[in-house]
Short mmCIF file of C-alpha atoms in Angstrom, two decimals:
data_model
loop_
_atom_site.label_atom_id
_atom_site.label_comp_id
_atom_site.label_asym_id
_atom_site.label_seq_id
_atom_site.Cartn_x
_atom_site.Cartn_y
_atom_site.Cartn_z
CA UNK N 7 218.55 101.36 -147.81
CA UNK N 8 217.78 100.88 -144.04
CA UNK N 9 220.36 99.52 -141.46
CA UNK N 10 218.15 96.64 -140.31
CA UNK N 11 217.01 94.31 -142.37
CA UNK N 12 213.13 92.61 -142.84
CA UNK N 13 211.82 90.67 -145.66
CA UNK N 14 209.35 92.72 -147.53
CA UNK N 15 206.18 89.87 -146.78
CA UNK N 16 205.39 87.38 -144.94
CA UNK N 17 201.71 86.26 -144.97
CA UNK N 18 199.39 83.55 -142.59
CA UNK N 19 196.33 82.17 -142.05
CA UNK N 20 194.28 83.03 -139.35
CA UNK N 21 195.23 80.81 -136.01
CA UNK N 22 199.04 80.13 -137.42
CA UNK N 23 202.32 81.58 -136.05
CA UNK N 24 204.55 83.75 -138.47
CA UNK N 25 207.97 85.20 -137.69
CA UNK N 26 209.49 88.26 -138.64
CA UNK N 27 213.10 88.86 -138.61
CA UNK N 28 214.90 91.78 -137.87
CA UNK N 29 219.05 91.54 -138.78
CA UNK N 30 221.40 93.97 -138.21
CA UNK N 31 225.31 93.63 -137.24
CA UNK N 32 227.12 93.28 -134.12
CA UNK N 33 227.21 97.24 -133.91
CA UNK N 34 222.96 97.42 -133.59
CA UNK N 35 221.04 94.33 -132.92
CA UNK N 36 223.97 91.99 -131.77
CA UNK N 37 225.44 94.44 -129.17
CA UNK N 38 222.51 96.08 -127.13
CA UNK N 39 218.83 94.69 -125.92
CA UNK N 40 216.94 97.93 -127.27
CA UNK N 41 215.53 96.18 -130.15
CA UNK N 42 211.56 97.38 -130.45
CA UNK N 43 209.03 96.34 -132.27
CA UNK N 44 205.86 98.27 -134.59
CA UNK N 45 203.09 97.64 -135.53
CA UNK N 46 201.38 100.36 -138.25
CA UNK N 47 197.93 100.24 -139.78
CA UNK N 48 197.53 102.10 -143.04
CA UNK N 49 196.91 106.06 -142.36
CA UNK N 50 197.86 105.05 -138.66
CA UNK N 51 200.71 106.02 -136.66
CA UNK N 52 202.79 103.28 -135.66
CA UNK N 53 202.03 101.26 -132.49
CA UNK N 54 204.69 99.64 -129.69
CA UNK N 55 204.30 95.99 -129.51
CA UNK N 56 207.61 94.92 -128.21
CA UNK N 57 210.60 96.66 -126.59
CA UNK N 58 214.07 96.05 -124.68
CA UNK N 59 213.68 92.44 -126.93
CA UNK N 60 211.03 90.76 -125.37
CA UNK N 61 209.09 93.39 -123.36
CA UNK N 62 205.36 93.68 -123.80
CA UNK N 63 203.83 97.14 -122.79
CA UNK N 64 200.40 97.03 -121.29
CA UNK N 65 197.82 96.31 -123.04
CA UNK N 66 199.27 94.56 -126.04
CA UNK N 67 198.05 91.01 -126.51
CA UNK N 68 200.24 87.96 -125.51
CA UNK N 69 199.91 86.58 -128.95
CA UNK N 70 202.83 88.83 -129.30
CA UNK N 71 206.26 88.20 -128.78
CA UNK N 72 210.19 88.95 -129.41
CA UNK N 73 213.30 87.52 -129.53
CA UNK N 74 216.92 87.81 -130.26
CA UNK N 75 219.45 85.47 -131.53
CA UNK N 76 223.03 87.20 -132.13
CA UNK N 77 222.17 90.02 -135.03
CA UNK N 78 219.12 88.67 -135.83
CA UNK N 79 215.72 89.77 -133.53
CA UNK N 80 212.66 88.33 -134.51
CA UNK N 81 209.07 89.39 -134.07
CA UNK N 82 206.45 85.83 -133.09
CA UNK N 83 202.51 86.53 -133.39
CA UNK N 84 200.36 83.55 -132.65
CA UNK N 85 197.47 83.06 -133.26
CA UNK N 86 196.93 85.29 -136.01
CA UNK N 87 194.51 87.30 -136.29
CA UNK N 88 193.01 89.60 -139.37
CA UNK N 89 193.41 92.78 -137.38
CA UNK N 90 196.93 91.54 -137.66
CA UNK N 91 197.59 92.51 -141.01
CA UNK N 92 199.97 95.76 -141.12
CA UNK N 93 203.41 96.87 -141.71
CA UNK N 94 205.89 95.55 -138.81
CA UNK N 95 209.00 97.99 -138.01
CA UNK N 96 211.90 96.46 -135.70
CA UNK N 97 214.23 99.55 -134.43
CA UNK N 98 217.64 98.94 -132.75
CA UNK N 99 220.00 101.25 -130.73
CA UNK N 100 223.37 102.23 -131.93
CA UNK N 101 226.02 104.21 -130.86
CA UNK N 102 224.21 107.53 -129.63
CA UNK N 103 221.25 106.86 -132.40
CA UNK N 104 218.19 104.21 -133.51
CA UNK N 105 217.99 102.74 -136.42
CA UNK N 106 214.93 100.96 -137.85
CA UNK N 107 214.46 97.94 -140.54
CA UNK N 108 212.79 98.48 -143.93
CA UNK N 109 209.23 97.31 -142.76
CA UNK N 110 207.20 93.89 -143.05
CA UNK N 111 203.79 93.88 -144.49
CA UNK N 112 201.87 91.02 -142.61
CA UNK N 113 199.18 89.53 -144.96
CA UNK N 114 196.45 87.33 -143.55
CA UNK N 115 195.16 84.97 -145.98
CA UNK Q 3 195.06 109.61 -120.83
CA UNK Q 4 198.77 110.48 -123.16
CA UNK Q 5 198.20 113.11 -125.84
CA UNK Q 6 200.82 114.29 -127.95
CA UNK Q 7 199.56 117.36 -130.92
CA UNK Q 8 201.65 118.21 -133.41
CA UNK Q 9 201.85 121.19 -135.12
CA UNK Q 10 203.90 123.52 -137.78
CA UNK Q 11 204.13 121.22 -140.49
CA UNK Q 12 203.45 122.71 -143.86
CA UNK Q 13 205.11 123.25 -147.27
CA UNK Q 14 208.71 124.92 -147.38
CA UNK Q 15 210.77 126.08 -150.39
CA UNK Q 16 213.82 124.17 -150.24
CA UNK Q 17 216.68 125.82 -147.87
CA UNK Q 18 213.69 127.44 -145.63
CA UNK Q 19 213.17 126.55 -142.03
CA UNK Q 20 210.10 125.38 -140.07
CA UNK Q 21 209.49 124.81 -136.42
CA UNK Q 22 207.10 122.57 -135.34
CA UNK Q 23 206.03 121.90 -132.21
CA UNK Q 24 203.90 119.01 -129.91
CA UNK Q 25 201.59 119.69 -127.29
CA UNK Q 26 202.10 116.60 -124.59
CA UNK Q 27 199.17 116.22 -122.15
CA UNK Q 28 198.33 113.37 -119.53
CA UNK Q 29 201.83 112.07 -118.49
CA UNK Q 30 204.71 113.79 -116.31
CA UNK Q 31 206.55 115.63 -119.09
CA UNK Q 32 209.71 116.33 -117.82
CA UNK Q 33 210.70 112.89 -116.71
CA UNK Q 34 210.39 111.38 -119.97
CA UNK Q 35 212.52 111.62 -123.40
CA UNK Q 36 211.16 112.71 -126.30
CA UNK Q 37 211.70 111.40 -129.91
CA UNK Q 38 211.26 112.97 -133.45
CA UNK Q 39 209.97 109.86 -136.17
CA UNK Q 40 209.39 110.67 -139.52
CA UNK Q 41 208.17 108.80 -142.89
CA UNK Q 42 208.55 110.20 -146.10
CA UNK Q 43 205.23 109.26 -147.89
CA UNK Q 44 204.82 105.43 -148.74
CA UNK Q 45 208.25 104.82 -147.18
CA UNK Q 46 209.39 103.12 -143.79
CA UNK Q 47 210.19 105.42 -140.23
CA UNK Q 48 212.98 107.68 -140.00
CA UNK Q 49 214.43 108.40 -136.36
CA UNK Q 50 215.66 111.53 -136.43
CA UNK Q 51 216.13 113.23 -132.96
CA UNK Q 52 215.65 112.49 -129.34
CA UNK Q 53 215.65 114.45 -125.80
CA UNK Q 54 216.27 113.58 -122.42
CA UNK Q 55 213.47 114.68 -119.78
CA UNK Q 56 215.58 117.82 -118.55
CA UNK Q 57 216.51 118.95 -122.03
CA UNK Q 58 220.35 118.58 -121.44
CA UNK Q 59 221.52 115.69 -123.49
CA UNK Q 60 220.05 115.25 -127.43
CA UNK Q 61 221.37 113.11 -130.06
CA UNK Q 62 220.65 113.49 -133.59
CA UNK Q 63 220.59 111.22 -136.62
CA UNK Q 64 223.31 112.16 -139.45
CA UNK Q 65 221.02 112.91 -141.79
CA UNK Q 66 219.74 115.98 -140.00
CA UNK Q 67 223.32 116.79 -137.94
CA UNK Q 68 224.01 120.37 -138.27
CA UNK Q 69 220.53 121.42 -139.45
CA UNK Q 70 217.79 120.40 -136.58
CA UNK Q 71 217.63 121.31 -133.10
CA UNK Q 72 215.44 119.22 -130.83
CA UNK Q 73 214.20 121.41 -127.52
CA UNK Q 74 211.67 121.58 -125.07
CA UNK Q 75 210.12 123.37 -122.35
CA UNK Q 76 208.76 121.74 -119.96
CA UNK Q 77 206.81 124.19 -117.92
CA UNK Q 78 204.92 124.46 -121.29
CA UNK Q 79 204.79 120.52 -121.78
CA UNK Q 80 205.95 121.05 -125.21
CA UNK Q 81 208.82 119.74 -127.75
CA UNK Q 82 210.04 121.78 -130.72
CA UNK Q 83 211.76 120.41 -133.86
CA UNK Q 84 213.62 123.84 -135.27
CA UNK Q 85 214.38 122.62 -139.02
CA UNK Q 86 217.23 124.73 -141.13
CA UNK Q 87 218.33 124.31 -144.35
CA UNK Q 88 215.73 122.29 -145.48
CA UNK Q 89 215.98 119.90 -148.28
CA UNK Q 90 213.28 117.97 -150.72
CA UNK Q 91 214.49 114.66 -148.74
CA UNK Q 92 212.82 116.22 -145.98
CA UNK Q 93 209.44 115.82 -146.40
CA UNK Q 94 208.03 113.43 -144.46
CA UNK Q 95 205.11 112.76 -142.00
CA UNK Q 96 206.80 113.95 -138.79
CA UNK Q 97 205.73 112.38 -135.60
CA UNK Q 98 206.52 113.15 -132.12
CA UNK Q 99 206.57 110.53 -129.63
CA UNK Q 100 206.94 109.38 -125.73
CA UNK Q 101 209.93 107.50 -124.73
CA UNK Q 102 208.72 104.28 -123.19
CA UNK Q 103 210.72 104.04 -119.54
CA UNK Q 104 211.14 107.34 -117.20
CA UNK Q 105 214.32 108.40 -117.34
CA UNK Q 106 215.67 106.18 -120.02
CA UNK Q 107 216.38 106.50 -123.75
CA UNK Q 108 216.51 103.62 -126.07
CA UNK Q 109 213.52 101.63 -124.83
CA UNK Q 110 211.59 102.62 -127.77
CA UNK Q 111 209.05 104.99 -128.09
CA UNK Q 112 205.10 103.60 -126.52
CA UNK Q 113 202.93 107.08 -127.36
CA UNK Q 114 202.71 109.28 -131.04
CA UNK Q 115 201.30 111.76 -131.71
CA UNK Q 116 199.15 111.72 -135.39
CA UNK Q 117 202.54 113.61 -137.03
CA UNK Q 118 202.35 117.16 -139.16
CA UNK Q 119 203.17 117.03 -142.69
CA UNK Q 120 206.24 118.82 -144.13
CA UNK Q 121 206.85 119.23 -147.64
CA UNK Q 122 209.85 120.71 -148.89
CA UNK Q 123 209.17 122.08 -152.87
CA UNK Q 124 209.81 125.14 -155.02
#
């Protein structure tokens, strides 16, 4: 059972928004800004799409976007696209370790 | 252009030891941390050990406490993963990755490697 908790799904339609949320306690999520975001294709290694809560690297689209609310982060992509559809990790930090959530898959319909 | 090879993966009888190791290429090694992620196939990532640029600090998760040693040598721009004791729960697509920020841990991880597979089984 992993520390953070996603829902399993969430699914869209090409040009909506979704959300994903990330919760964890006041010990991860609600007590640090090192909340990141992944992005993995199938057979892929995982990709960074958000990090430090709301921080894009370079070169990942602005359709992307993160958030935190008390022990709950959440992951925004707009304007949904099908290369969109993968699994979504959130990690935290905690006390001297990281923790990640259970995974998303992203379906678009 | 960041490259990060890993290598050493392979299968293990349980309570055996591996080392693997990742080649790092096209970034100034030794000011960035390193991180060990692995995922068990058809499950979700594991973090399971990180490094800071000089090699002095680690931090481990529990599940691997007392058995893995994270190390690297940076004249060689490489990280090790020294595995003892290992155990079927183990095996896992390990991937070694960049920290994101110079200097920093915590600010997730922006370059991995395509990860070496271990399998622990008698």
């Amino acid at each position: 059972q992993s520390v953070l908790t996603q829902p399993a799904s969430v699914s869209g339609s090409p040009g909506q928004s979704i959300t994903i949320s990330c919760t964890g306690t006041s010990s991860d999520v609600g007590d640090y800004n090192f909340v990141s975001w992944y992005q993995q294709h199938p057979g892929n290694a995982p990709k960074l799409m958000i990090y430090d809560v709301s921080k894009r690297p370079s070169g990942v689209s602005n359709r992307f976007s993160g958030s935190k609310s008390g022990n709950t982060a959440s992951l925004t992509i707009s304007g949904l696209q099908a290369e969109d559809e993968a699994d979504y990790y959130c990690s935290s930090y905690t006390t001297s370790t990281t923790v990640f959530g259970g995974g998303t898959k992203l379906t678009v319909l | 252009e960041v490259q990060l090879l890993e290598s050493g993966g392979g299968l293990v009888q349980p309570g055996g030891s591996l080392r693997l190791s990742c080649a790092a290429s096209g970034f100034t090694f030794s000011i960035y941390a390193m991180t060990w992620v692995r995922q068990a196939p058809g499950k979700g990532l594991e973090w399971v050990s990180v490094i800071s640029g000089s090699g002095d600090t680690t931090y481990n998760a529990d599940s691997v406490k007392g058995r893995f040693t994270i190390s690297r040598d940076n004249s060689e721009n490489t990280l090790y993963l020294q595995m003892n004791s290992l155990r079927a729960e183990d095996t896992a697509l390990y991937y070694c990755a960049k920290d994101t920020l110079p200097g920093r841990f915590w600010s997730g991880v922006d370059y991995w490697g395509q990860g070496t597979l271990v399998t622990v089984s008698s």
